[in-house]
Amino acid sequence: MLEKSTSIASDTIIYDFEDAVAPSQKRPARSLLSNFLQVAMSRVQTIVLPKVHERLDLDLLDQALEATSGPFSVIASIESARALWNIGDIAGWRSSTGSAYVSGLLFAAEDYCADTSIIRTRSRTELLYARSHVVNAAKAFGLHAIDMVCVNYKDMDYLREECEDGRRLGFDGKQAIHPSQVQVIQDTFVPSEREVLRAARIIAKMDEAYAQNKGAFGLDDPNDANSSETEMIDEPMVKQARKTLERAHRAGLVIPDVSTA
């Protein structure tokens, strides 16, 4: 299984020693992974720390790893009401030496529901506050926001729906619990061709507006000449467009030339 993990086309691989390993097998599992990583990777640079309830949990990790060489980042898993209450302190944590820091927040929905007695449904409305709070804290501190796993791992339609929902909320990515989920997640968390085209048109037309000493302009739908819908575009929407193009560029997508569109 460890060898197979390196062939999965995911952006990141998490080796889970928390819930995925039986208590009696944790020690041999750690030894097995340690040996594997020494051969497969030069150095682990990021640690996902489960059940981060407060800054103290991160301080304890830093103390445990103080003998390690080089800096490392932490993805803090938000799994409880206490973690959500302390999320600002968690998101802004850095070690006393500055060599370790939080680089992302991960939302663990099932643990959060167990802690708060929330009843889980397919609509996810009961998790809207918590998920939005995680995203807001992550963005406030310039961190990655990683959405919950989709436990219905054989239902690809539901997975896509959940991914689209997470992306609308502002999450940057999503956890996968099965290799079959990876492609759907990756496809959903990049801008669509339509989104990229719209963003490129906004940037191009705003440049034209600035050249005419204008701070806003109307954007129509190039695919529907009869449409009466015209958006008023100004600087906040230009910022959104730039972020869309940045994400598209990182994903290797083609940015269309819209100089005459």
mmCIF file of C-alpha atoms in Angstrom:
data_model
loop_
_atom_site.group_PDB
_atom_site.id
_atom_site.type_symbol
_atom_site.label_atom_id
_atom_site.label_comp_id
_atom_site.label_asym_id
_atom_site.label_seq_id
_atom_site.Cartn_x
_atom_site.Cartn_y
_atom_site.Cartn_z
ATOM 1 C CA MET A 1 0.000 0.000 0.000
ATOM 2 C CA LEU A 2 2.847 2.424 0.767
ATOM 3 C CA GLU A 3 4.429 1.760 -2.621
ATOM 4 C CA LYS A 4 1.068 2.247 -4.315
ATOM 5 C CA SER A 5 0.589 5.629 -2.635
ATOM 6 C CA THR A 6 3.399 7.179 -4.677
ATOM 7 C CA SER A 7 1.606 6.326 -7.930
ATOM 8 C CA ILE A 8 -1.625 8.131 -7.032
ATOM 9 C CA ALA A 9 -1.968 11.421 -8.905
ATOM 10 C CA SER A 10 -3.036 13.414 -5.854
ATOM 11 C CA ASP A 11 -1.509 16.766 -4.946
ATOM 12 C CA THR A 12 -0.647 15.578 -1.435
ATOM 13 C CA ILE A 13 -0.520 12.226 0.342
ATOM 14 C CA ILE A 14 -1.392 11.973 4.043
ATOM 15 C CA TYR A 15 -0.228 8.881 5.921
ATOM 16 C CA ASP A 16 -2.871 8.557 8.619
ATOM 17 C CA PHE A 17 -1.892 7.049 11.982
ATOM 18 C CA GLU A 18 -4.932 8.278 13.842
ATOM 19 C CA ASP A 19 -8.250 6.604 13.014
ATOM 20 C CA ALA A 20 -7.002 4.577 10.043
ATOM 21 C CA VAL A 21 -4.718 2.334 12.137
ATOM 22 C CA ALA A 22 -5.835 -0.025 14.890
ATOM 23 C CA PRO A 23 -4.335 0.841 18.329
ATOM 24 C CA SER A 24 -2.377 -2.407 18.442
ATOM 25 C CA GLN A 25 -0.778 -1.648 15.064
ATOM 26 C CA LYS A 26 0.285 1.960 15.544
ATOM 27 C CA ARG A 27 3.841 1.249 16.681
ATOM 28 C CA PRO A 28 4.719 -1.189 13.847
ATOM 29 C CA ALA A 29 2.958 1.124 11.372
ATOM 30 C CA ARG A 30 5.145 4.064 12.422
ATOM 31 C CA SER A 31 8.267 1.941 12.008
ATOM 32 C CA LEU A 32 7.149 0.733 8.585
ATOM 33 C CA LEU A 33 6.405 4.241 7.358
ATOM 34 C CA SER A 34 9.651 5.634 8.751
ATOM 35 C CA ASN A 35 11.647 3.088 6.785
ATOM 36 C CA PHE A 36 9.605 3.753 3.659
ATOM 37 C CA LEU A 37 10.018 7.532 3.841
ATOM 38 C CA GLN A 38 13.789 7.273 4.250
ATOM 39 C CA VAL A 39 13.893 5.569 0.867
ATOM 40 C CA ALA A 40 11.061 7.336 -0.969
ATOM 41 C CA MET A 41 11.485 10.931 0.227
ATOM 42 C CA SER A 42 14.341 13.145 1.328
ATOM 43 C CA ARG A 43 12.457 14.878 4.136
ATOM 44 C CA VAL A 44 8.915 15.307 5.403
ATOM 45 C CA GLN A 45 8.092 19.016 5.214
ATOM 46 C CA THR A 46 4.481 19.090 6.411
ATOM 47 C CA ILE A 47 2.715 17.359 9.291
ATOM 48 C CA VAL A 48 -1.052 17.033 9.632
ATOM 49 C CA LEU A 49 -1.769 17.287 13.351
ATOM 50 C CA PRO A 50 -5.145 15.805 14.340
ATOM 51 C CA LYS A 51 -7.341 17.079 17.158
ATOM 52 C CA VAL A 52 -5.778 20.513 17.505
ATOM 53 C CA HIS A 53 -7.936 22.141 20.160
ATOM 54 C CA GLU A 54 -5.651 25.058 21.127
ATOM 55 C CA ARG A 55 -2.170 26.535 20.696
ATOM 56 C CA LEU A 56 -0.794 24.251 23.399
ATOM 57 C CA ASP A 57 -1.270 21.226 21.138
ATOM 58 C CA LEU A 58 0.976 22.873 18.540
ATOM 59 C CA ASP A 59 3.538 23.848 21.181
ATOM 60 C CA LEU A 60 3.719 20.213 22.293
ATOM 61 C CA LEU A 61 4.336 19.093 18.713
ATOM 62 C CA ASP A 62 7.090 21.669 18.363
ATOM 63 C CA GLN A 63 8.751 20.408 21.546
ATOM 64 C CA ALA A 64 8.544 16.811 20.358
ATOM 65 C CA LEU A 65 10.182 17.679 17.036
ATOM 66 C CA GLU A 66 12.709 20.279 18.211
ATOM 67 C CA ALA A 67 15.588 17.954 17.385
ATOM 68 C CA THR A 68 14.561 17.664 13.726
ATOM 69 C CA SER A 69 16.578 19.555 11.164
ATOM 70 C CA GLY A 70 15.042 22.263 9.034
ATOM 71 C CA PRO A 71 11.700 24.067 9.155
ATOM 72 C CA PHE A 72 8.356 22.327 8.795
ATOM 73 C CA SER A 73 4.757 23.397 8.378
ATOM 74 C CA VAL A 74 1.651 22.089 10.096
ATOM 75 C CA ILE A 75 -1.832 21.463 8.771
ATOM 76 C CA ALA A 76 -4.044 21.841 11.845
ATOM 77 C CA SER A 77 -7.092 19.586 11.875
ATOM 78 C CA ILE A 78 -10.146 21.360 13.296
ATOM 79 C CA GLU A 79 -12.273 18.671 14.908
ATOM 80 C CA SER A 80 -14.053 20.136 17.932
ATOM 81 C CA ALA A 81 -16.084 23.042 19.273
ATOM 82 C CA ARG A 82 -13.055 24.129 21.299
ATOM 83 C CA ALA A 83 -10.891 24.160 18.176
ATOM 84 C CA LEU A 84 -13.415 26.324 16.349
ATOM 85 C CA TRP A 85 -13.543 28.680 19.342
ATOM 86 C CA ASN A 86 -9.726 28.982 19.383
ATOM 87 C CA ILE A 87 -9.245 28.929 15.621
ATOM 88 C CA GLY A 88 -7.643 32.377 15.382
ATOM 89 C CA ASP A 89 -4.903 31.432 17.855
ATOM 90 C CA ILE A 90 -4.393 28.136 16.036
ATOM 91 C CA ALA A 91 -4.204 29.716 12.585
ATOM 92 C CA GLY A 92 -1.673 32.319 13.691
ATOM 93 C CA TRP A 93 0.651 29.907 15.517
ATOM 94 C CA ARG A 94 4.391 29.881 14.930
ATOM 95 C CA SER A 95 7.019 28.087 16.990
ATOM 96 C CA SER A 96 9.200 30.071 19.378
ATOM 97 C CA THR A 97 12.113 29.752 16.936
ATOM 98 C CA GLY A 98 9.974 30.542 13.885
ATOM 99 C CA SER A 99 11.000 27.283 12.211
ATOM 100 C CA ALA A 100 7.510 25.765 12.410
ATOM 101 C CA TYR A 101 4.222 27.374 11.464
ATOM 102 C CA VAL A 102 0.637 26.556 10.524
ATOM 103 C CA SER A 103 0.212 26.537 6.740
ATOM 104 C CA GLY A 104 -3.348 25.266 6.503
ATOM 105 C CA LEU A 105 -6.570 24.399 8.312
ATOM 106 C CA LEU A 106 -8.337 21.123 7.664
ATOM 107 C CA PHE A 107 -11.944 20.523 8.673
ATOM 108 C CA ALA A 108 -12.751 17.070 10.089
ATOM 109 C CA ALA A 109 -16.539 16.929 9.891
ATOM 110 C CA GLU A 110 -17.234 13.556 11.457
ATOM 111 C CA ASP A 111 -15.141 14.256 14.564
ATOM 112 C CA TYR A 112 -16.695 17.711 14.825
ATOM 113 C CA CYS A 113 -20.201 16.219 14.699
ATOM 114 C CA ALA A 114 -19.267 13.668 17.363
ATOM 115 C CA ASP A 115 -17.990 16.443 19.607
ATOM 116 C CA THR A 116 -20.941 18.812 19.124
ATOM 117 C CA SER A 117 -23.832 16.294 18.808
ATOM 118 C CA ILE A 118 -24.633 17.690 15.355
ATOM 119 C CA ILE A 119 -26.737 15.303 13.283
ATOM 120 C CA ARG A 120 -25.048 14.750 9.921
ATOM 121 C CA THR A 121 -27.217 14.982 6.788
ATOM 122 C CA ARG A 122 -26.585 14.859 3.053
ATOM 123 C CA SER A 123 -27.596 18.518 2.761
ATOM 124 C CA ARG A 124 -24.592 19.640 4.888
ATOM 125 C CA THR A 125 -26.546 22.684 6.113
ATOM 126 C CA GLU A 126 -25.778 21.752 9.719
ATOM 127 C CA LEU A 127 -22.073 22.251 8.939
ATOM 128 C CA LEU A 128 -22.355 25.588 7.110
ATOM 129 C CA TYR A 129 -21.294 27.706 10.093
ATOM 130 C CA ALA A 130 -18.301 25.558 11.004
ATOM 131 C CA ARG A 131 -17.043 25.189 7.421
ATOM 132 C CA SER A 132 -17.434 28.905 6.724
ATOM 133 C CA HIS A 133 -15.629 29.742 9.966
ATOM 134 C CA VAL A 134 -12.693 27.518 8.999
ATOM 135 C CA VAL A 135 -12.446 29.195 5.586
ATOM 136 C CA ASN A 136 -12.650 32.684 7.065
ATOM 137 C CA ALA A 137 -9.893 31.983 9.595
ATOM 138 C CA ALA A 138 -7.679 30.415 6.941
ATOM 139 C CA LYS A 139 -8.069 33.372 4.584
ATOM 140 C CA ALA A 140 -7.490 35.877 7.397
ATOM 141 C CA PHE A 141 -4.059 34.330 8.032
ATOM 142 C CA GLY A 142 -3.177 33.479 4.427
ATOM 143 C CA LEU A 143 -3.507 29.713 4.915
ATOM 144 C CA HIS A 144 -4.844 26.856 2.812
ATOM 145 C CA ALA A 145 -8.429 25.834 3.653
ATOM 146 C CA ILE A 146 -9.049 22.110 3.168
ATOM 147 C CA ASP A 147 -12.589 20.771 3.218
ATOM 148 C CA MET A 148 -13.947 17.627 4.881
ATOM 149 C CA VAL A 149 -13.863 14.124 3.417
ATOM 150 C CA CYS A 150 -16.843 12.776 1.525
ATOM 151 C CA VAL A 151 -17.623 9.526 3.320
ATOM 152 C CA ASN A 152 -19.940 8.375 0.504
ATOM 153 C CA TYR A 153 -16.849 7.367 -1.427
ATOM 154 C CA LYS A 154 -18.654 5.294 -4.081
ATOM 155 C CA ASP A 155 -21.122 8.050 -4.993
ATOM 156 C CA MET A 156 -19.242 10.216 -7.509
ATOM 157 C CA ASP A 157 -22.225 12.479 -8.212
ATOM 158 C CA TYR A 158 -22.586 13.322 -4.549
ATOM 159 C CA LEU A 159 -18.827 13.815 -4.254
ATOM 160 C CA ARG A 160 -18.909 16.329 -7.113
ATOM 161 C CA GLU A 161 -21.849 18.141 -5.479
ATOM 162 C CA GLU A 162 -19.966 18.315 -2.189
ATOM 163 C CA CYS A 163 -16.827 19.568 -3.966
ATOM 164 C CA GLU A 164 -18.756 22.290 -5.765
ATOM 165 C CA ASP A 165 -20.328 23.316 -2.469
ATOM 166 C CA GLY A 166 -16.932 23.481 -0.779
ATOM 167 C CA ARG A 167 -15.422 25.522 -3.570
ATOM 168 C CA ARG A 168 -18.291 28.016 -3.402
ATOM 169 C CA LEU A 169 -17.606 28.410 0.327
ATOM 170 C CA GLY A 170 -13.977 29.286 -0.426
ATOM 171 C CA PHE A 171 -12.121 26.036 0.293
ATOM 172 C CA ASP A 172 -8.922 25.526 -1.707
ATOM 173 C CA GLY A 173 -9.133 21.753 -1.820
ATOM 174 C CA LYS A 174 -10.655 18.650 -0.289
ATOM 175 C CA GLN A 175 -9.528 15.501 1.455
ATOM 176 C CA ALA A 176 -9.956 12.184 -0.327
ATOM 177 C CA ILE A 177 -10.346 8.890 1.511
ATOM 178 C CA HIS A 178 -10.170 6.701 -1.613
ATOM 179 C CA PRO A 179 -8.074 6.948 -4.813
ATOM 180 C CA SER A 180 -11.260 6.925 -6.899
ATOM 181 C CA GLN A 181 -12.170 10.344 -5.462
ATOM 182 C CA VAL A 182 -9.000 12.140 -6.524
ATOM 183 C CA GLN A 183 -9.893 12.951 -10.131
ATOM 184 C CA VAL A 184 -13.324 14.364 -9.294
ATOM 185 C CA ILE A 185 -11.860 16.552 -6.562
ATOM 186 C CA GLN A 186 -9.084 17.861 -8.784
ATOM 187 C CA ASP A 187 -11.454 18.543 -11.681
ATOM 188 C CA THR A 188 -13.862 20.461 -9.444
ATOM 189 C CA PHE A 189 -11.368 22.604 -7.563
ATOM 190 C CA VAL A 190 -9.929 24.243 -10.675
ATOM 191 C CA PRO A 191 -11.730 27.007 -12.579
ATOM 192 C CA SER A 192 -13.965 25.893 -15.419
ATOM 193 C CA GLU A 193 -13.282 27.002 -18.986
ATOM 194 C CA ARG A 194 -16.171 29.439 -18.689
ATOM 195 C CA GLU A 195 -14.793 30.908 -15.443
ATOM 196 C CA VAL A 196 -11.338 31.362 -16.963
ATOM 197 C CA LEU A 197 -12.773 33.077 -20.048
ATOM 198 C CA ARG A 198 -14.880 35.412 -17.919
ATOM 199 C CA ALA A 199 -11.891 36.292 -15.716
ATOM 200 C CA ALA A 200 -9.685 36.986 -18.732
ATOM 201 C CA ARG A 201 -12.351 39.240 -20.259
ATOM 202 C CA ILE A 202 -12.724 41.166 -17.000
ATOM 203 C CA ILE A 203 -8.990 41.878 -16.798
ATOM 204 C CA ALA A 204 -8.762 42.882 -20.453
ATOM 205 C CA LYS A 205 -11.814 45.145 -20.367
ATOM 206 C CA MET A 206 -10.812 46.775 -17.100
ATOM 207 C CA ASP A 207 -7.484 47.685 -18.687
ATOM 208 C CA GLU A 208 -9.485 49.332 -21.474
ATOM 209 C CA ALA A 209 -11.667 51.126 -18.913
ATOM 210 C CA TYR A 210 -8.637 52.432 -17.006
ATOM 211 C CA ALA A 211 -7.185 53.736 -20.285
ATOM 212 C CA GLN A 212 -10.390 55.758 -20.668
ATOM 213 C CA ASN A 213 -10.194 56.995 -17.050
ATOM 214 C CA LYS A 214 -13.127 54.824 -16.027
ATOM 215 C CA GLY A 215 -13.283 52.737 -12.840
ATOM 216 C CA ALA A 216 -16.074 50.384 -13.875
ATOM 217 C CA PHE A 217 -17.706 48.883 -16.956
ATOM 218 C CA GLY A 218 -20.564 46.607 -18.010
ATOM 219 C CA LEU A 219 -19.789 42.997 -18.944
ATOM 220 C CA ASP A 220 -22.237 41.108 -21.145
ATOM 221 C CA ASP A 221 -22.388 37.429 -22.085
ATOM 222 C CA PRO A 222 -20.388 36.889 -25.306
ATOM 223 C CA ASN A 223 -22.285 33.668 -25.985
ATOM 224 C CA ASP A 224 -25.725 35.279 -25.896
ATOM 225 C CA ALA A 225 -26.119 38.470 -27.921
ATOM 226 C CA ASN A 226 -29.806 38.664 -26.971
ATOM 227 C CA SER A 227 -29.212 38.452 -23.239
ATOM 228 C CA SER A 228 -30.324 41.429 -21.164
ATOM 229 C CA GLU A 229 -28.018 40.461 -18.304
ATOM 230 C CA THR A 230 -25.049 42.823 -17.947
ATOM 231 C CA GLU A 231 -22.789 42.776 -14.899
ATOM 232 C CA MET A 232 -21.323 45.956 -13.445
ATOM 233 C CA ILE A 233 -17.622 45.238 -12.961
ATOM 234 C CA ASP A 234 -15.362 47.217 -10.637
ATOM 235 C CA GLU A 235 -12.185 46.628 -8.616
ATOM 236 C CA PRO A 236 -13.451 43.918 -6.177
ATOM 237 C CA MET A 237 -14.538 41.755 -9.127
ATOM 238 C CA VAL A 238 -11.214 42.426 -10.845
ATOM 239 C CA LYS A 239 -9.474 41.033 -7.756
ATOM 240 C CA GLN A 240 -11.645 37.910 -7.986
ATOM 241 C CA ALA A 241 -10.748 37.573 -11.668
ATOM 242 C CA ARG A 242 -7.034 37.813 -10.926
ATOM 243 C CA LYS A 243 -7.335 35.048 -8.342
ATOM 244 C CA THR A 244 -9.196 32.878 -10.845
ATOM 245 C CA LEU A 245 -6.430 33.341 -13.430
ATOM 246 C CA GLU A 246 -3.739 32.658 -10.823
ATOM 247 C CA ARG A 247 -5.448 29.396 -9.898
ATOM 248 C CA ALA A 248 -5.853 28.494 -13.572
ATOM 249 C CA HIS A 249 -2.173 29.206 -14.206
ATOM 250 C CA ARG A 250 -1.085 27.009 -11.283
ATOM 251 C CA ALA A 251 -3.279 24.219 -12.628
ATOM 252 C CA GLY A 252 -1.660 24.492 -16.066
ATOM 253 C CA LEU A 253 -4.848 25.646 -17.778
ATOM 254 C CA VAL A 254 -4.790 27.666 -20.993
ATOM 255 C CA ILE A 255 -5.571 31.367 -20.512
ATOM 256 C CA PRO A 256 -7.401 32.577 -23.659
ATOM 257 C CA ASP A 257 -6.375 35.688 -25.557
ATOM 258 C CA VAL A 258 -9.413 37.975 -25.305
ATOM 259 C CA SER A 259 -7.876 41.196 -26.569
ATOM 260 C CA THR A 260 -10.562 41.388 -29.278
ATOM 261 C CA ALA A 261 -13.408 39.717 -27.296
#
